[in-house]
């Protein structure tokens, strides 16, 4: 499934990045960071479209030789970025969408947690806080491990 | 093998154009020929036909045509595409050979010339034997030709020449060398172009005709070759649609070839060529999506066709080239007007090309790491007899061998070794950097700043690998701030680590220290052991020693670096580095906080500097100084500890100069503000923290303002948002996040210890000298000096108020315009403790309304702060709002002598002016006197004496006066006649004797004066008595310049009998008066109607009895008879 999942704050700093442990972590960090160029552009293109009609799913951000990078932006401008192996043709747009929706739900749970301070990095070491989110992300990345 | 082995051949990349050779032109010595040649070459723009011309001698040897094959049955091709083929058809085998020959139609030696020309044509034909190349003849003539059909000789001779040369009429041309050379040339080349197209058409047919002889088993390669040739000829024919179609077919055929390790390179090479052609044509046809799709297909096909594992770097090189070439094509198309987008632009292809170049480098590094003793094989297996390969993409040591089995494994091994050794000499970094910088340029264009930064990081890293540390550092330093500002710490740490290595290897002290500071800081994601190592190195550097080398550095480079560091140590001087921290995230954080937003000048100013270190081990700083906007305070806020260099590490946990990681250190500073700075802001402009000392090396961290670095604003925001409860800490410690920076404070004056009271009786009355009593009492412990009073209208109110408000200390005289609205700095003297003084202040307000008055008392007092004697200036102010009101309202009205209200008065006829003064003051007023000043147009009837002198009016009481006036003539002024002024002189009843009297002048209203033709006034007693004669005299005055006819009649009344003229008509001369005497005899007592006098003026019909009534009484009181009043009795007896 996904090889890298990232949550980016409104101010574009990372709140959470998880990538497959087998590969160079830095590479995915760069990939997620560069994908923000496209996210920014897409958000500014959306402009002042009616908030309730806005599509949160941004679709394929950009293809690289080996990976596909997908994006999703919440109404509060928190971005989700997901990197998928290019060779994984089984993943359709609909699956990606539903994965993002799952991610969004989990993120909402984190936000609802009274012990979470919005804008802080999501860390799995806080048991009740990041652990559930982390587990969900792990479930999205399972077949790789 | 050239280093450009992977570059596409020039003949592949150029746009194929029909090849036409021109013979018989002597371009060196013949000016006419030169001009003709120039006309062919010059200005070959897009509107000219695509032909490539070449001048060759008439006897030029064209490449020999191989004998035609009659059967392919036993023919086995040795490769796909010969290396010389494209060039042959672009530059060697012409589609048309043109023979230029100077010959005019009227040439006298026609026969000889004709045969010479025929010979030349024959020579050309000879060398083109077996080819389909066309031949054409152009006659260069001096004369302008006649219109076709008119020159009989010309047509005859043309026919003869064609016959002699075996040419068709279409291949013979005439070029008159006249003015219109370019025009003729363009017509000529269009004709040439047609010939060339016919030639390429026949070539295509020829190649196609081979097809039927081929079979699928042995001639697979020929299928590709022929298809490629057809496509290429189509391109030469400028039939790009068919060319594209044929290239696509050729591309599919390539992938049908049986691939094996031995021929995979050839297949990929040809596939790459064809793919290039297809993409190029797609872009040319403005179908970029087709080009992209083709390229993707191509890459997906070939990605996995690595071939020999020992030469896998070749595959990476080939892949890199494919991407680069596509990027170039894409970029070229954009320059010609194609629009690209953010997610689909040439940058991605250059980036991928760079990625494969990096992979090539990696593979080459592992595959080509032969020992130095391994010699390059001799003889060179890569050498061929001709110096070039026969077929594209084959191995030089086994050219033309199609077998998949290696006939000579030893030879193969040597060949591979040769390639590997060659690869070792390739400067990979250079290629990678070029590709990356191409990509950077593209991403910059397509709004991808982060992608650009990423590529620049890669460039920097590549420069690092290429040992160009200066350039590496420059690039890395440039992009660092992007990652820092967006808070991508992992990426920043990685970049910093490389930058630290670069600065170590170059022994760049300042950079080395800066990067170390940040890598130790909270933004760094390094593990503690790494941080420990860096901290140790940093301390070494500060002690003027060499740091340990960074891990994973090139051993040779480290050796050089160690020498450099050793040299740095021996150099003395300039060992202090000041580093501004606002642009990065150092490992020491600083926050400055004044204890209060303002301080009184008589208390010491206190502030704390909070420091926190994020490094793994405690660190000792040597000096801390704080700078202020007023530099005089700087000297008071320095902490310095004399310590030897060796002590930096010792006794670390003790002393206030030592920062324990994670603990917040608070340093308290205290100083006394200067009295001149009262009212000013004291601001911390910078905080300098020195690490190390001047003996070794010293780093000064410089925080602008009250601290904070590149990351702290975001952290402060986050801390402010947080509603987390912080764990309890011991009293002496504070939470770093809870400290907010307060970098400035105000110096305010000492709190006054006096009281100021105001006593007065509001409201103020307009224009009076309003008395304000100020009482100042000192509650200070010591004597206060130089007490000054500033009092008056508070500045900053309506400017008109300033004009109409005047203040004085002397109430005995009225103040005028020259008095100010505010009295400043009235010296009042000194006050002993507990003493009090009183000051009277008089304010005169010229207009009504409310005003704010300020009473400001300042004084000097000596006081001690921190055992320092200072003179403090204290002040206390009081403001009071005072309402000003009119003291009284004055009402004026005109009435007739009968006290009837008058709208207007009549000229020369007396009337009454009544004034009514109504007190509006809450305090009793004394009207000292009043005066009526008449205007010149008015005269008085009797004495103008004031009737209200010394009248005291309480609130709401009024005083009235009445004056009898006359207006002698009617002013013909619009709006009436001025009456004059009414002046009231008054004061508060409570006011003291010496307070001046105020005169209020009231301008009386104007009155309308009208003329009257006849004035009648009656002379009659004030009352009558029943049955006693009542004489009444009417005076009729003619007020006009005319003689007036007057009809007078008297109506009888029930209450009176009367004697006198009952009805009369008389004349009154101008200005004279007629007297009418009547004797009325009252019959009844009481208030009785008099017999009414009726006057009719013949000249003035408007003069009515109504008007008359105003002047003469209409009734009288009649007393009864029964009265024992003697006087009445006497009168009675008279009757």
Short mmCIF file of C-alpha atoms in Angstrom, two decimals, chain B residues 695-954:
data_model
loop_
_atom_site.label_atom_id
_atom_site.label_comp_id
_atom_site.label_asym_id
_atom_site.label_seq_id
_atom_site.Cartn_x
_atom_site.Cartn_y
_atom_site.Cartn_z
CA UNK B 695 43.23 33.47 24.46
CA UNK B 696 41.92 30.71 22.28
CA UNK B 697 39.02 31.44 20.06
CA UNK B 698 35.93 33.25 21.01
CA UNK B 699 32.46 33.05 19.54
CA UNK B 700 30.06 35.82 20.31
CA UNK B 701 26.43 34.88 19.84
CA UNK B 702 24.52 38.00 19.09
CA UNK B 703 20.77 38.18 19.67
CA UNK B 704 19.02 41.19 18.29
CA UNK B 705 16.56 42.77 20.69
CA UNK B 706 15.48 40.64 23.58
CA UNK B 707 16.53 37.30 22.16
CA UNK B 708 14.89 34.84 19.86
CA UNK B 709 16.21 33.02 16.83
CA UNK B 710 14.85 31.65 13.57
CA UNK B 711 12.60 29.11 15.26
CA UNK B 712 11.45 30.93 18.36
CA UNK B 713 8.54 32.90 16.95
CA UNK B 714 6.78 29.72 15.85
CA UNK B 715 7.55 28.14 19.23
CA UNK B 716 6.17 31.13 21.07
CA UNK B 717 2.99 30.91 19.02
CA UNK B 718 2.69 27.23 19.76
CA UNK B 719 3.32 27.83 23.48
CA UNK B 720 0.67 30.55 23.51
CA UNK B 721 -1.83 28.19 21.92
CA UNK B 722 -1.09 25.45 24.35
CA UNK B 723 -3.39 24.90 27.25
CA UNK B 724 -1.32 22.14 28.73
CA UNK B 725 -0.56 22.35 32.43
CA UNK B 726 3.12 22.52 32.92
CA UNK B 727 4.59 20.21 35.55
CA UNK B 728 5.56 21.88 38.78
CA UNK B 729 9.15 22.93 39.09
CA UNK B 730 11.13 23.98 42.15
CA UNK B 731 10.69 27.65 42.95
CA UNK B 732 14.02 28.70 41.57
CA UNK B 733 13.28 27.29 38.15
CA UNK B 734 10.96 28.45 35.46
CA UNK B 735 9.49 26.92 32.36
CA UNK B 736 11.24 28.17 29.29
CA UNK B 737 8.02 28.35 27.28
CA UNK B 738 6.32 30.43 29.90
CA UNK B 739 8.87 33.22 29.62
CA UNK B 740 7.83 35.97 27.29
CA UNK B 741 10.32 38.43 25.96
CA UNK B 742 9.97 41.98 27.23
CA UNK B 743 12.76 43.89 25.61
CA UNK B 744 11.81 47.42 26.52
CA UNK B 745 10.60 49.41 29.47
CA UNK B 746 9.61 53.00 30.12
CA UNK B 747 11.29 55.25 32.63
CA UNK B 748 8.64 57.25 34.37
CA UNK B 749 9.03 59.95 36.97
CA UNK B 750 8.99 59.36 40.70
CA UNK B 751 5.58 59.10 42.28
CA UNK B 752 4.78 62.53 43.75
CA UNK B 753 3.94 62.74 47.39
CA UNK B 754 2.03 65.99 47.50
CA UNK B 755 -1.64 66.76 47.32
CA UNK B 756 -3.19 69.32 45.05
CA UNK B 757 -6.70 70.58 45.78
CA UNK B 758 -8.83 72.95 43.77
CA UNK B 759 -11.58 75.09 45.28
CA UNK B 760 -14.01 77.06 43.17
CA UNK B 761 -17.70 77.82 42.67
CA UNK B 762 -18.89 76.47 39.39
CA UNK B 763 -20.22 77.27 36.95
CA UNK B 764 -18.19 80.18 35.67
CA UNK B 765 -20.12 83.10 34.28
CA UNK B 766 -19.24 84.54 30.93
CA UNK B 767 -16.49 87.12 31.12
CA UNK B 768 -16.29 87.13 34.89
CA UNK B 769 -12.95 86.74 36.69
CA UNK B 770 -13.59 83.22 37.88
CA UNK B 771 -11.62 82.37 40.95
CA UNK B 772 -9.85 79.03 41.31
CA UNK B 773 -8.03 78.40 44.57
CA UNK B 774 -5.17 75.89 44.32
CA UNK B 775 -3.90 74.31 47.52
CA UNK B 776 -0.65 72.35 47.42
CA UNK B 777 0.43 70.37 50.43
CA UNK B 778 3.68 68.46 50.71
CA UNK B 779 3.64 64.98 52.26
CA UNK B 780 7.30 64.37 51.45
CA UNK B 781 9.75 63.43 54.17
CA UNK B 782 12.23 66.06 53.12
CA UNK B 783 12.04 69.54 51.86
CA UNK B 784 10.89 69.95 48.29
CA UNK B 785 12.42 72.61 46.13
CA UNK B 786 11.60 74.60 43.13
CA UNK B 787 7.88 74.04 43.28
CA UNK B 788 6.35 75.28 40.10
CA UNK B 789 2.80 75.62 39.08
CA UNK B 790 1.47 75.37 35.59
CA UNK B 791 -2.19 76.17 35.33
CA UNK B 792 -4.76 77.10 32.81
CA UNK B 793 -6.61 75.68 29.91
CA UNK B 794 -5.49 72.12 29.26
CA UNK B 795 -3.73 72.03 25.92
CA UNK B 796 -5.15 69.95 23.15
CA UNK B 797 -8.69 71.27 23.25
CA UNK B 798 -10.51 73.28 20.61
CA UNK B 799 -8.25 76.08 19.35
CA UNK B 800 -11.07 78.62 19.67
CA UNK B 801 -11.15 78.00 23.40
CA UNK B 802 -7.56 79.19 23.65
CA UNK B 803 -8.59 82.49 22.08
CA UNK B 804 -11.48 82.92 24.47
CA UNK B 805 -9.90 81.83 27.71
CA UNK B 806 -7.46 83.91 29.71
CA UNK B 807 -5.73 83.16 32.92
CA UNK B 808 -4.11 85.49 35.42
CA UNK B 809 -2.96 85.46 38.97
CA UNK B 810 -4.30 88.94 39.64
CA UNK B 811 -8.01 89.16 40.12
CA UNK B 812 -8.08 92.90 40.65
CA UNK B 813 -7.97 93.85 37.03
CA UNK B 814 -9.88 92.46 34.12
CA UNK B 815 -7.72 90.56 31.78
CA UNK B 816 -7.86 91.15 28.09
CA UNK B 817 -6.83 89.36 24.91
CA UNK B 818 -3.16 89.69 25.74
CA UNK B 819 -3.37 87.27 28.65
CA UNK B 820 -2.44 83.63 27.93
CA UNK B 821 -4.71 80.66 28.24
CA UNK B 822 -2.11 78.71 30.19
CA UNK B 823 0.33 80.02 32.76
CA UNK B 824 3.48 77.94 32.83
CA UNK B 825 6.06 77.34 35.49
CA UNK B 826 5.01 79.88 38.04
CA UNK B 827 7.61 79.56 40.74
CA UNK B 828 6.03 79.03 44.09
CA UNK B 829 9.15 78.44 46.16
CA UNK B 830 10.03 75.58 48.47
CA UNK B 831 7.88 73.55 50.82
CA UNK B 832 8.88 71.91 54.05
CA UNK B 833 7.38 68.57 54.96
CA UNK B 834 3.71 68.99 55.80
CA UNK B 835 3.64 72.61 54.70
CA UNK B 836 0.93 73.83 52.42
CA UNK B 837 0.46 76.79 50.15
CA UNK B 838 -2.45 78.37 48.42
CA UNK B 839 -2.57 80.19 45.15
CA UNK B 840 -5.48 82.07 43.62
CA UNK B 841 -5.99 81.81 39.96
CA UNK B 842 -8.42 83.86 37.92
CA UNK B 843 -9.87 82.61 34.72
CA UNK B 844 -11.87 84.63 32.33
CA UNK B 845 -13.96 82.72 29.83
CA UNK B 846 -15.32 84.69 26.91
CA UNK B 847 -17.66 82.05 25.59
CA UNK B 848 -20.03 79.55 27.13
CA UNK B 849 -19.30 75.83 27.14
CA UNK B 850 -17.21 73.45 29.13
CA UNK B 851 -13.43 73.68 29.40
CA UNK B 852 -10.82 71.43 30.91
CA UNK B 853 -8.41 73.14 33.18
CA UNK B 854 -5.11 71.69 34.17
CA UNK B 855 -3.21 72.34 37.32
CA UNK B 856 0.25 70.83 37.23
CA UNK B 857 2.61 71.07 40.13
CA UNK B 858 6.23 70.08 39.71
CA UNK B 859 9.05 70.06 42.19
CA UNK B 860 12.50 68.73 42.81
CA UNK B 861 13.49 66.39 45.56
CA UNK B 862 16.72 64.68 46.48
CA UNK B 863 16.49 60.98 46.96
CA UNK B 864 18.79 57.97 47.10
CA UNK B 865 18.58 54.91 44.93
CA UNK B 866 20.95 52.06 45.54
CA UNK B 867 23.11 54.39 47.63
CA UNK B 868 23.22 56.82 44.81
CA UNK B 869 21.99 60.35 45.33
CA UNK B 870 19.75 61.56 42.57
CA UNK B 871 17.61 64.62 42.09
CA UNK B 872 14.16 63.60 41.07
CA UNK B 873 11.69 65.81 39.41
CA UNK B 874 8.20 64.92 40.46
CA UNK B 875 4.97 66.31 39.33
CA UNK B 876 1.35 65.97 40.07
CA UNK B 877 -1.48 67.20 37.97
CA UNK B 878 -5.14 67.77 38.50
CA UNK B 879 -7.65 68.50 35.86
CA UNK B 880 -11.05 69.98 36.33
CA UNK B 881 -13.84 70.60 33.90
CA UNK B 882 -15.61 73.92 34.35
CA UNK B 883 -18.82 74.86 32.64
CA UNK B 884 -19.26 78.50 31.60
CA UNK B 885 -22.78 79.91 31.40
CA UNK B 886 -24.36 83.31 30.64
CA UNK B 887 -25.02 85.17 33.91
CA UNK B 888 -28.40 86.41 32.75
CA UNK B 889 -30.72 86.60 29.81
CA UNK B 890 -31.74 90.02 28.53
CA UNK B 891 -35.07 90.41 26.74
CA UNK B 892 -35.90 93.68 24.95
CA UNK B 893 -39.24 94.75 23.47
CA UNK B 894 -40.79 97.82 21.94
CA UNK B 895 -44.18 98.94 23.14
CA UNK B 896 -46.38 101.90 22.40
CA UNK B 897 -47.01 104.52 24.97
CA UNK B 898 -50.13 102.53 25.69
CA UNK B 899 -47.86 99.49 26.47
CA UNK B 900 -49.07 97.71 23.45
CA UNK B 901 -46.59 95.53 21.72
CA UNK B 902 -45.21 97.17 18.61
CA UNK B 903 -44.09 95.38 15.52
CA UNK B 904 -42.77 98.65 14.20
CA UNK B 905 -42.59 102.20 15.36
CA UNK B 906 -43.79 105.41 13.65
CA UNK B 907 -41.44 108.15 12.84
CA UNK B 908 -41.31 110.96 15.34
CA UNK B 909 -43.86 109.35 17.52
CA UNK B 910 -42.69 108.31 21.02
CA UNK B 911 -42.57 104.67 21.98
CA UNK B 912 -41.22 102.65 24.90
CA UNK B 913 -38.19 100.36 25.07
CA UNK B 914 -38.49 97.75 27.78
CA UNK B 915 -35.56 95.66 28.97
CA UNK B 916 -35.84 92.60 31.12
CA UNK B 917 -32.76 91.06 32.78
CA UNK B 918 -33.39 87.49 34.01
CA UNK B 919 -30.69 86.01 36.18
CA UNK B 920 -29.48 82.57 35.01
CA UNK B 921 -26.67 82.29 37.50
CA UNK B 922 -26.97 79.86 40.39
CA UNK B 923 -25.22 82.47 42.47
CA UNK B 924 -26.71 85.87 43.43
CA UNK B 925 -25.77 88.68 41.07
CA UNK B 926 -25.50 92.36 41.84
CA UNK B 927 -26.38 94.67 39.00
CA UNK B 928 -24.19 97.60 39.74
CA UNK B 929 -25.76 99.75 37.13
CA UNK B 930 -27.18 99.76 33.67
CA UNK B 931 -26.86 102.19 30.84
CA UNK B 932 -28.62 102.71 27.57
CA UNK B 933 -26.42 103.99 24.80
CA UNK B 934 -28.63 105.16 22.01
CA UNK B 935 -27.76 105.02 18.42
CA UNK B 936 -27.62 108.42 16.68
CA UNK B 937 -30.89 107.70 14.92
CA UNK B 938 -32.71 107.56 18.22
CA UNK B 939 -33.49 110.30 20.64
CA UNK B 940 -34.76 110.12 24.08
CA UNK B 941 -37.96 111.65 25.22
CA UNK B 942 -36.98 112.01 28.82
CA UNK B 943 -33.96 111.33 31.06
CA UNK B 944 -32.11 108.04 30.59
CA UNK B 945 -31.55 107.08 34.12
CA UNK B 946 -30.86 103.55 35.23
CA UNK B 947 -33.73 102.20 37.21
CA UNK B 948 -31.97 99.01 38.40
CA UNK B 949 -28.84 100.31 40.16
CA UNK B 950 -27.55 97.99 42.88
CA UNK B 951 -30.29 95.51 42.44
CA UNK B 952 -29.45 92.02 43.67
CA UNK B 953 -30.89 89.22 41.58
CA UNK B 954 -31.26 85.72 42.93
#
